[in-house]
XYZ file of N, CA and C in Angstrom:
639
model
N 37.849 -21.899 -4.052
C 36.433 -21.867 -4.789
C 36.893 -20.845 -6.114
N 37.119 -20.318 -7.241
C 37.106 -19.734 -7.875
C 36.238 -18.928 -8.362
N 36.421 -17.910 -9.050
C 34.858 -17.289 -9.332
C 35.291 -16.482 -10.441
N 33.630 -16.536 -11.508
C 34.113 -16.572 -12.597
C 33.194 -14.781 -12.794
N 34.470 -13.906 -13.607
C 34.646 -12.542 -13.410
C 33.551 -12.792 -14.783
N 32.463 -11.722 -14.372
C 31.408 -11.149 -15.363
C 31.973 -10.155 -16.754
N 31.745 -10.933 -17.881
C 31.983 -10.344 -18.451
C 31.300 -9.321 -18.913
N 32.036 -7.810 -19.224
C 31.579 -6.850 -19.515
C 30.028 -6.668 -20.741
N 28.680 -6.194 -20.515
C 27.704 -6.215 -21.552
C 28.566 -5.807 -22.860
N 27.337 -6.076 -24.120
C 27.890 -5.869 -25.139
C 27.551 -4.481 -25.038
N 27.974 -3.394 -26.009
C 27.507 -1.944 -26.104
C 25.700 -1.861 -27.382
N 24.612 -1.446 -26.613
C 23.834 -1.061 -27.502
C 23.617 -0.182 -28.385
N 22.982 -1.156 -29.857
C 22.892 -0.863 -30.976
C 22.059 0.684 -30.664
N 22.303 1.483 -31.633
C 20.950 2.461 -31.807
C 19.564 2.383 -32.647
N 18.388 1.773 -32.987
C 17.734 0.688 -34.097
C 17.814 2.125 -34.816
N 17.867 0.933 -36.112
C 18.144 2.321 -37.574
C 16.730 2.510 -37.682
N 16.320 3.683 -38.599
C 14.575 4.265 -38.054
C 14.778 4.699 -39.324
N 14.414 3.624 -40.663
C 14.799 3.615 -42.443
C 13.519 3.979 -42.922
N 13.712 4.976 -43.580
C 12.898 5.348 -44.521
C 11.922 3.749 -45.423
N 10.127 4.346 -45.761
C 10.070 3.048 -45.912
C 9.898 3.432 -47.571
N 10.077 1.581 -47.871
C 10.928 1.781 -49.796
C 9.916 2.053 -50.399
N 8.311 1.971 -50.233
C 8.438 2.247 -50.930
C 7.900 3.167 -51.390
N 7.562 4.278 -50.096
C 7.074 5.821 -50.652
C 8.477 6.864 -50.759
N 10.267 5.560 -50.550
C 11.415 6.856 -51.211
C 10.586 5.905 -53.316
N 10.745 4.651 -53.173
C 10.483 4.750 -54.664
C 9.552 5.378 -55.394
N 8.579 5.927 -54.645
C 7.334 6.954 -55.224
C 7.784 8.180 -55.540
N 9.036 8.141 -54.389
C 9.666 9.983 -55.074
C 9.958 10.254 -56.104
N 11.240 9.060 -55.776
C 12.011 8.828 -57.174
C 11.366 8.888 -58.002
N 9.861 8.129 -58.527
C 9.920 8.288 -60.058
C 9.109 9.473 -60.246
N 8.332 9.906 -58.938
C 7.604 11.264 -58.896
C 8.813 12.703 -59.323
N 9.809 12.635 -58.843
C 10.497 13.145 -60.017
C 11.708 12.916 -60.694
N 10.973 11.114 -62.006
C 10.952 11.529 -62.361
C 10.374 11.608 -63.546
N 9.023 11.839 -63.786
C 8.210 12.785 -63.575
C 8.274 13.507 -63.981
N 8.335 14.496 -62.427
C 8.763 16.208 -63.109
C 10.041 16.248 -64.221
N 10.861 15.153 -64.405
C 11.883 15.676 -65.577
C 10.933 15.690 -66.965
N 10.244 15.106 -67.041
C 9.233 14.752 -67.861
C 8.484 16.586 -68.184
N 7.490 16.306 -67.431
C 6.630 17.340 -67.558
C 7.528 18.713 -67.405
N 8.790 18.668 -67.344
C 9.842 20.644 -67.821
C 10.095 19.972 -68.947
N 10.639 18.898 -69.296
C 10.942 18.622 -71.333
C 9.212 19.272 -71.976
N 7.961 18.987 -71.267
C 7.421 19.892 -71.630
C 6.942 21.618 -71.952
N 6.745 21.832 -70.500
C 6.737 23.909 -70.451
C 8.394 23.597 -71.351
N 8.754 23.569 -71.251
C 9.861 23.766 -72.151
C 10.187 23.534 -73.619
N 9.217 22.476 -74.077
C 8.895 22.726 -75.580
C 7.902 23.914 -75.527
N 6.356 23.694 -75.144
C 5.724 24.899 -75.051
C 5.800 26.317 -75.263
N 7.357 26.248 -73.606
C 7.787 27.898 -73.949
C 8.445 28.568 -75.544
N 9.221 27.621 -76.145
C 9.102 27.761 -77.248
C 9.315 28.057 -78.503
N 7.886 26.852 -78.570
C 7.170 26.935 -79.422
C 6.527 28.621 -78.904
N 6.449 29.041 -78.056
C 5.211 29.649 -78.142
C 6.384 31.233 -78.653
N 7.732 31.721 -78.342
C 9.125 32.231 -78.397
C 8.971 32.419 -79.710
N 8.592 31.976 -80.506
C 9.214 31.330 -82.195
C 8.380 31.869 -82.648
N 7.402 31.496 -82.325
C 5.736 32.651 -82.743
C 4.528 32.758 -82.068
N 5.004 34.206 -81.473
C 4.367 34.464 -80.471
C 2.487 34.997 -81.477
N 2.929 35.110 -82.264
C 2.086 35.882 -83.540
C 0.409 34.766 -83.005
N 0.552 33.457 -83.540
C 0.848 31.794 -83.813
C -0.337 31.980 -82.598
N 0.307 32.292 -81.196
C -0.181 32.003 -79.333
C -0.674 33.111 -79.880
N -1.268 34.599 -80.149
C -2.489 35.151 -79.767
C -3.626 35.396 -80.576
N -3.304 34.563 -81.388
C -4.531 34.489 -82.278
C -5.586 33.081 -81.956
N -4.406 31.850 -81.885
C -5.188 30.989 -80.926
C -5.155 30.490 -80.281
N -5.337 31.474 -78.637
C -5.140 31.127 -77.568
C -6.440 32.362 -77.261
N -7.122 32.877 -77.865
C -8.402 33.726 -78.309
C -9.645 32.827 -78.084
N -8.899 31.738 -78.400
C -10.800 30.077 -79.207
C -10.232 29.797 -77.618
N -9.190 29.462 -75.986
C -9.525 29.257 -75.122
C -11.086 28.993 -74.465
N -11.433 28.570 -73.637
C -13.411 28.758 -73.015
C -12.618 29.394 -71.638
N -12.419 30.120 -71.265
C -10.562 30.271 -69.675
C -11.996 30.325 -69.127
N -13.005 30.619 -68.546
C -14.078 30.636 -67.123
C -14.201 28.627 -67.574
N -14.691 28.050 -68.332
C -14.618 26.946 -68.054
C -13.331 26.031 -67.768
N -12.692 26.558 -68.206
C -11.038 25.807 -67.642
C -10.962 26.163 -66.657
N -10.909 27.123 -65.954
C -11.043 27.793 -64.541
C -11.485 26.581 -63.708
N -12.979 26.895 -63.906
C -14.129 25.404 -62.935
C -13.893 24.678 -63.099
N -13.065 23.791 -64.259
C -12.647 22.490 -64.082
C -11.155 21.850 -63.751
N -10.496 23.085 -63.067
C -9.488 22.724 -62.477
C -9.599 23.100 -61.086
N -10.644 23.616 -60.847
C -11.463 23.492 -59.478
C -11.739 22.462 -59.161
N -12.755 22.229 -59.933
C -13.072 20.629 -60.204
C -11.911 20.113 -59.479
N -10.899 19.189 -60.205
C -9.449 18.498 -59.845
C -8.572 19.215 -58.992
N -8.961 20.373 -58.055
C -8.276 21.019 -57.255
C -8.399 20.477 -55.424
N -10.250 20.549 -56.085
C -10.259 19.797 -54.857
C -11.520 18.774 -54.211
N -10.155 17.715 -55.901
C -10.395 16.472 -54.590
C -9.171 16.144 -54.752
N -8.057 16.796 -54.703
C -6.680 16.724 -53.484
C -6.755 16.655 -52.144
N -8.236 17.296 -52.452
C -8.901 17.913 -50.696
C -9.555 16.834 -50.132
N -9.946 15.983 -51.061
C -10.379 14.881 -50.783
C -10.491 13.150 -50.254
N -9.194 13.514 -51.229
C -7.854 12.100 -51.235
C -6.915 12.541 -49.915
N -7.037 14.158 -49.470
C -5.860 14.251 -48.267
C -6.847 13.406 -47.312
N -8.193 14.015 -47.036
C -9.175 13.288 -46.030
C -8.625 11.849 -46.162
N -9.400 11.488 -46.955
C -8.732 9.496 -47.563
C -6.979 9.758 -46.694
N -6.524 9.825 -46.866
C -4.931 9.014 -46.542
C -4.956 9.628 -44.975
N -5.655 10.365 -44.271
C -5.655 11.579 -42.683
C -6.675 9.407 -42.147
N -7.129 9.342 -42.646
C -8.881 8.279 -42.237
C -7.041 6.716 -42.684
N -6.607 7.448 -42.856
C -6.471 5.390 -43.701
C -4.978 5.751 -42.398
N -4.277 6.246 -42.451
C -2.401 6.832 -41.109
C -3.170 6.660 -40.060
N -5.004 8.329 -39.741
C -4.153 7.988 -38.154
C -5.187 7.352 -37.482
N -5.927 6.541 -37.985
C -7.354 6.194 -37.456
C -7.976 4.107 -38.196
N -6.326 4.367 -38.916
C -6.385 3.080 -39.326
C -8.198 2.870 -39.802
N -8.525 3.659 -40.093
C -11.214 3.991 -40.981
C -10.861 3.590 -42.000
N -10.879 1.787 -42.693
C -10.726 1.942 -44.150
C -12.523 2.049 -44.531
N -13.324 2.233 -44.093
C -14.954 2.612 -44.501
C -15.696 2.981 -43.465
N -16.691 3.759 -43.537
C -17.262 4.769 -42.423
C -18.601 3.498 -42.137
N -18.536 3.783 -40.731
C -18.960 3.336 -39.858
C -20.818 4.222 -39.118
N -21.346 4.618 -40.749
C -22.509 5.305 -40.065
C -22.833 5.543 -40.910
N -23.741 6.168 -41.373
C -25.393 5.803 -42.648
C -24.458 6.855 -43.904
N -24.158 6.640 -45.261
C -23.711 7.414 -46.021
C -23.771 8.505 -46.375
N -25.184 8.650 -45.891
C -24.751 10.946 -45.731
C -23.801 11.104 -44.524
N -23.580 10.313 -43.664
C -23.412 10.867 -42.233
C -21.470 10.716 -42.723
N -21.723 12.283 -42.708
C -20.326 11.810 -44.408
C -18.809 12.378 -43.024
N -18.927 12.888 -41.343
C -18.509 12.545 -40.122
C -17.776 10.792 -40.319
N -18.707 10.077 -40.483
C -18.222 8.709 -40.378
C -17.867 8.184 -41.319
N -17.118 8.510 -42.550
C -16.780 8.065 -43.426
C -15.544 7.925 -43.555
N -15.249 7.120 -43.487
C -13.533 6.585 -43.403
C -12.173 6.835 -45.053
N -11.802 5.863 -45.686
C -10.535 6.224 -46.331
C -11.329 5.732 -48.371
N -12.257 4.704 -47.490
C -13.108 3.982 -49.260
C -14.121 5.384 -49.522
N -14.518 5.909 -48.976
C -15.550 6.782 -48.698
C -15.053 8.253 -49.508
N -14.070 8.592 -49.387
C -13.819 10.317 -49.615
C -12.574 9.309 -50.912
N -12.189 8.262 -50.672
C -11.306 8.488 -52.017
C -12.398 7.842 -53.577
N -13.207 7.572 -53.146
C -14.478 7.352 -54.088
C -15.238 8.903 -54.836
N -15.198 9.719 -53.790
C -15.002 10.745 -53.875
C -13.915 11.802 -54.746
N -13.253 11.445 -54.157
C -11.873 11.716 -55.514
C -12.271 11.100 -56.187
N -12.415 10.006 -57.378
C -12.455 9.411 -58.304
C -13.310 9.904 -58.856
N -13.767 10.152 -58.345
C -15.407 10.684 -58.968
C -15.037 12.609 -59.379
N -14.486 12.848 -58.550
C -13.787 14.285 -58.757
C -12.848 14.093 -60.794
N -12.213 13.334 -60.034
C -11.627 13.411 -61.390
C -11.521 12.788 -62.386
N -12.937 12.530 -62.327
C -13.412 11.810 -63.887
C -14.289 13.179 -64.511
N -14.755 13.867 -63.272
C -15.089 15.152 -64.651
C -14.233 15.526 -64.771
N -13.167 16.045 -63.676
C -12.846 17.010 -64.861
C -11.928 16.040 -66.145
N -12.004 14.206 -66.187
C -11.237 14.328 -67.634
C -12.430 14.244 -68.242
N -13.406 13.783 -68.131
C -14.752 13.981 -68.789
C -14.806 15.697 -69.477
N -14.600 16.342 -68.233
C -14.629 18.585 -68.848
C -12.805 18.437 -70.404
N -12.360 17.953 -69.427
C -10.970 18.537 -70.818
C -11.490 16.795 -71.737
N -12.611 16.553 -72.052
C -12.141 15.340 -73.385
C -13.309 16.714 -73.968
N -14.371 16.897 -73.791
C -14.967 17.855 -73.964
C -14.790 19.540 -74.188
N -13.831 19.710 -73.638
C -12.948 20.706 -74.144
C -12.098 20.509 -75.387
N -11.757 19.598 -75.889
C -11.174 18.402 -76.474
C -12.335 19.250 -77.493
N -13.048 18.403 -77.653
C -13.909 18.470 -78.448
C -14.895 19.887 -79.033
N -14.686 20.710 -77.953
C -15.002 22.268 -78.990
C -14.485 22.530 -79.346
N -12.528 22.758 -79.068
C -11.438 23.361 -80.411
C -10.920 22.585 -81.233
N -11.307 21.359 -81.779
C -11.899 20.592 -83.313
C -12.219 21.812 -84.058
N -13.535 21.666 -83.530
C -14.560 21.925 -83.769
C -14.320 24.033 -83.878
N -12.985 24.544 -83.114
C -13.040 25.336 -83.655
C -11.563 26.216 -84.893
N -11.078 24.977 -84.639
C -10.247 24.322 -85.600
C -8.875 24.070 -84.830
N -8.331 23.698 -83.505
C -7.769 23.263 -83.198
C -7.285 22.211 -82.618
N -6.674 21.229 -83.604
C -6.031 20.153 -83.679
C -4.935 19.657 -83.204
N -4.429 18.536 -83.257
C -2.917 18.347 -82.924
C -2.165 18.159 -84.332
N -2.348 18.364 -85.128
C -1.945 18.537 -86.441
C -2.369 19.478 -86.588
N -3.371 20.654 -86.638
C -3.256 21.706 -87.390
C -2.577 22.994 -87.112
N -1.870 22.395 -86.312
C 0.027 23.937 -86.060
C 0.349 23.962 -84.967
N 1.494 24.577 -84.790
C 2.585 24.456 -83.601
C 1.679 24.400 -82.957
N 0.693 25.724 -82.192
C -0.006 25.690 -81.416
C -0.907 24.439 -80.630
N -1.382 23.600 -81.617
C -2.599 23.696 -81.408
C -1.455 22.008 -80.785
N 0.118 21.315 -81.375
C 0.478 20.290 -81.311
C 0.815 21.003 -79.496
N 1.373 21.417 -79.806
C 1.748 21.785 -78.040
C 0.568 21.513 -76.562
N -0.241 22.892 -77.729
C -1.728 22.238 -76.257
C -2.200 20.881 -75.980
N -2.433 19.696 -77.200
C -2.259 18.906 -77.219
C -1.629 17.388 -75.939
N -0.612 17.936 -76.280
C 0.289 17.164 -76.316
C 0.874 17.615 -74.433
N 1.544 18.685 -74.086
C 1.235 19.099 -72.881
C -0.717 18.373 -71.949
N -1.110 19.061 -72.236
C -2.455 18.286 -71.688
C -2.678 17.217 -72.051
N -2.449 16.567 -73.023
C -3.166 15.209 -72.899
C -1.716 14.378 -71.763
N -1.190 15.250 -72.626
C -0.381 12.977 -71.333
C 0.197 13.871 -69.770
N -0.490 14.434 -69.602
C -1.688 15.109 -68.323
C -2.742 14.464 -67.777
N -3.893 14.175 -69.436
C -4.401 13.664 -68.510
C -4.760 12.261 -69.212
N -3.332 11.377 -69.839
C -2.607 10.042 -69.116
C -2.589 9.602 -67.808
N -1.939 11.144 -67.187
C -1.248 10.523 -66.101
C -2.732 10.702 -64.934
N -3.263 11.195 -65.150
C -4.903 11.202 -64.207
C -5.476 10.250 -64.216
N -6.299 9.325 -65.708
C -6.354 8.103 -65.766
C -5.450 7.143 -64.905
N -4.527 7.426 -65.179
C -4.098 6.139 -64.105
C -3.759 6.989 -62.415
N -3.460 8.205 -62.151
C -4.227 7.872 -60.574
C -5.409 7.752 -60.767
N -6.852 7.468 -61.681
C -7.965 7.344 -60.787
C -8.322 5.955 -60.978
N -7.009 4.629 -62.109
C -7.503 3.591 -61.971
C -6.329 2.602 -61.055
N -5.148 3.453 -59.915
C -4.360 3.689 -58.828
C -5.461 3.446 -57.672
N -6.630 4.908 -57.102
C -7.348 4.521 -56.528
C -8.759 3.470 -56.334
N -8.939 3.094 -57.398
C -9.863 1.693 -57.583
C -8.679 0.770 -56.967
N -6.925 0.189 -56.924
C -6.559 -0.884 -56.605
C -6.205 -0.141 -55.432
N -6.381 1.191 -55.012
C -6.673 1.313 -53.500
C -7.538 0.703 -52.198
N -8.734 1.284 -52.775
C -9.944 0.626 -53.003
C -10.518 -0.434 -52.379
N -10.121 -1.566 -54.024
C -10.044 -2.878 -53.673
C -8.679 -4.456 -52.807
N -8.471 -3.248 -52.381
C -6.932 -3.549 -51.660
C -7.527 -3.127 -50.056
N -8.324 -2.285 -50.017
C -8.778 -2.386 -48.645
C -10.357 -3.074 -48.276
N -10.934 -3.241 -49.358
C -11.767 -4.456 -49.308
C -11.766 -5.653 -48.918
N -10.209 -6.515 -49.316
C -9.267 -7.902 -50.369
C -9.022 -7.666 -48.734
N -8.717 -7.288 -48.193
C -7.494 -7.037 -46.393
C -7.978 -7.653 -45.437
N -8.531 -8.592 -44.959
C -7.780 -9.182 -43.724
C -8.254 -8.188 -42.862
N -6.464 -6.829 -41.986
C -7.693 -6.627 -41.130
C -6.427 -5.552 -42.481
N -7.325 -3.829 -41.844
C -6.283 -2.793 -41.975
C -5.299 -2.311 -41.805
N -3.798 -2.079 -42.581
C -3.039 -1.898 -40.162
C -2.151 -0.823 -42.131
N -1.158 0.056 -41.124
C -0.139 -0.004 -42.045
C 0.275 -0.421 -43.388
N 0.501 -1.198 -43.917
C 0.501 -1.487 -45.241
C 0.072 -0.968 -46.059
N -1.096 -1.064 -45.824
C -2.425 -0.464 -47.114
C -2.703 0.938 -46.758
N -2.147 1.834 -45.231
C -2.077 3.042 -45.511
C -1.323 3.357 -45.983
N 0.322 2.985 -46.487
C 1.255 3.473 -47.048
C 1.728 3.399 -48.329
N 0.154 2.128 -49.050
C -0.313 1.959 -50.361
C -0.685 3.329 -50.333
N -1.573 3.853 -49.775
C -2.576 4.736 -50.337
C -1.853 6.488 -49.863
N -0.725 6.225 -49.031
C 0.237 6.872 -48.385
C 0.640 7.563 -50.140
N 1.341 6.754 -50.735
C 1.513 7.139 -51.813
C 0.856 6.881 -53.220
N 0.348 7.116 -53.169
C -1.202 7.416 -53.986
C -1.715 8.669 -54.004
N -2.131 9.210 -52.803
C -2.353 10.538 -52.284
C -0.850 11.475 -52.984
N 0.247 10.470 -52.738
C 1.402 11.665 -53.206
C 1.440 12.292 -54.644
N 1.559 10.705 -55.742
C 0.417 11.186 -57.035
C -0.329 11.920 -57.791
N -1.282 11.476 -56.921
C -2.285 12.820 -57.163
C -2.344 14.550 -56.801
N -1.666 14.840 -55.912
C -1.297 16.128 -55.086
C -0.922 16.096 -56.383
N 0.964 15.086 -56.894
C 1.610 15.503 -57.965
C 1.086 16.163 -58.743
N -0.188 15.818 -59.641
C -1.028 15.671 -61.046
C -1.520 16.868 -61.088
N -1.737 16.906 -59.287
C -2.926 18.388 -59.341
C -2.248 19.409 -58.968
N -0.976 20.062 -59.170
C 0.437 21.331 -58.729
C 0.662 20.762 -60.592
N 1.081 19.808 -61.007
C 1.294 19.688 -62.518
C 0.130 20.151 -63.505
N -0.554 20.132 -62.779
C -2.355 20.968 -64.265
C -2.626 22.288 -63.191
N -2.355 23.055 -62.348
C -1.523 24.453 -61.696
C -1.261 25.314 -62.370
N 0.238 23.899 -62.859
C 0.745 25.494 -63.789
C 0.671 25.210 -64.603
N 0.469 24.301 -65.819
C -0.601 24.152 -66.856
C -1.789 24.897 -67.402
N -2.524 25.056 -65.748
C -3.352 26.138 -66.383
C -3.161 27.410 -66.284
N -1.751 28.203 -65.235
C -1.436 29.014 -65.642
C -0.078 29.763 -66.861
N 0.578 29.054 -67.057
C 0.385 28.600 -68.770
C -0.040 28.672 -69.487
N -1.204 27.594 -69.946
C -1.883 27.935 -70.880
C -3.175 28.696 -71.105
N -3.661 28.827 -69.483
C -4.360 29.432 -69.708
C -4.783 31.246 -69.499
N -3.615 31.114 -68.253
C -3.870 32.616 -67.701
C -3.014 33.881 -68.078
N -1.908 32.713 -68.295
C -1.183 33.614 -68.723
C -0.723 33.272 -70.337
N -1.898 34.540 -71.672
C -1.649 34.189 -72.987
C -0.960 34.946 -73.368
């Protein structure tokens, strides 16, 4: 009676832990945005080095305490955004489980709503600052300083508006999903990356424009 020799078992290949493609795409895109703002910073410093006397006159018209408060509002939104991400990633908790005023029961949606409100207040504050500066003679077409100021802060403001729209998409997706899972949490995390990037860029702008006059 012939026996069949057992064939050696095939080697087990280790599982490949690939990074999430959505997260990688967001990081690559943010890197390109970093280059864009680096070009704006270069423009600002170049103009400032050419006509320093103009900067000395025009920066005196800036309301630094007002801009400081507006900056603190935007920076605080990064903390509320991150708490919302933590709710989404670690507990997959999209909504609050208790009363509206019971902050401990809040989920991702409530924290992102608060972030949206803080970001909207920042944009409104920036618009009011623009109106005040125009009344003081600083417009985008007034001189080199006006062009540099409005281009740098204006493009940042557009990025903030884009982030606010992204928060609305995340909130709508949370309400529309039959089951809040990893995909929805990843989407929320990517939006948080963008929002933190926008906040960091504004801190740099604040230091350059308002603190270093």
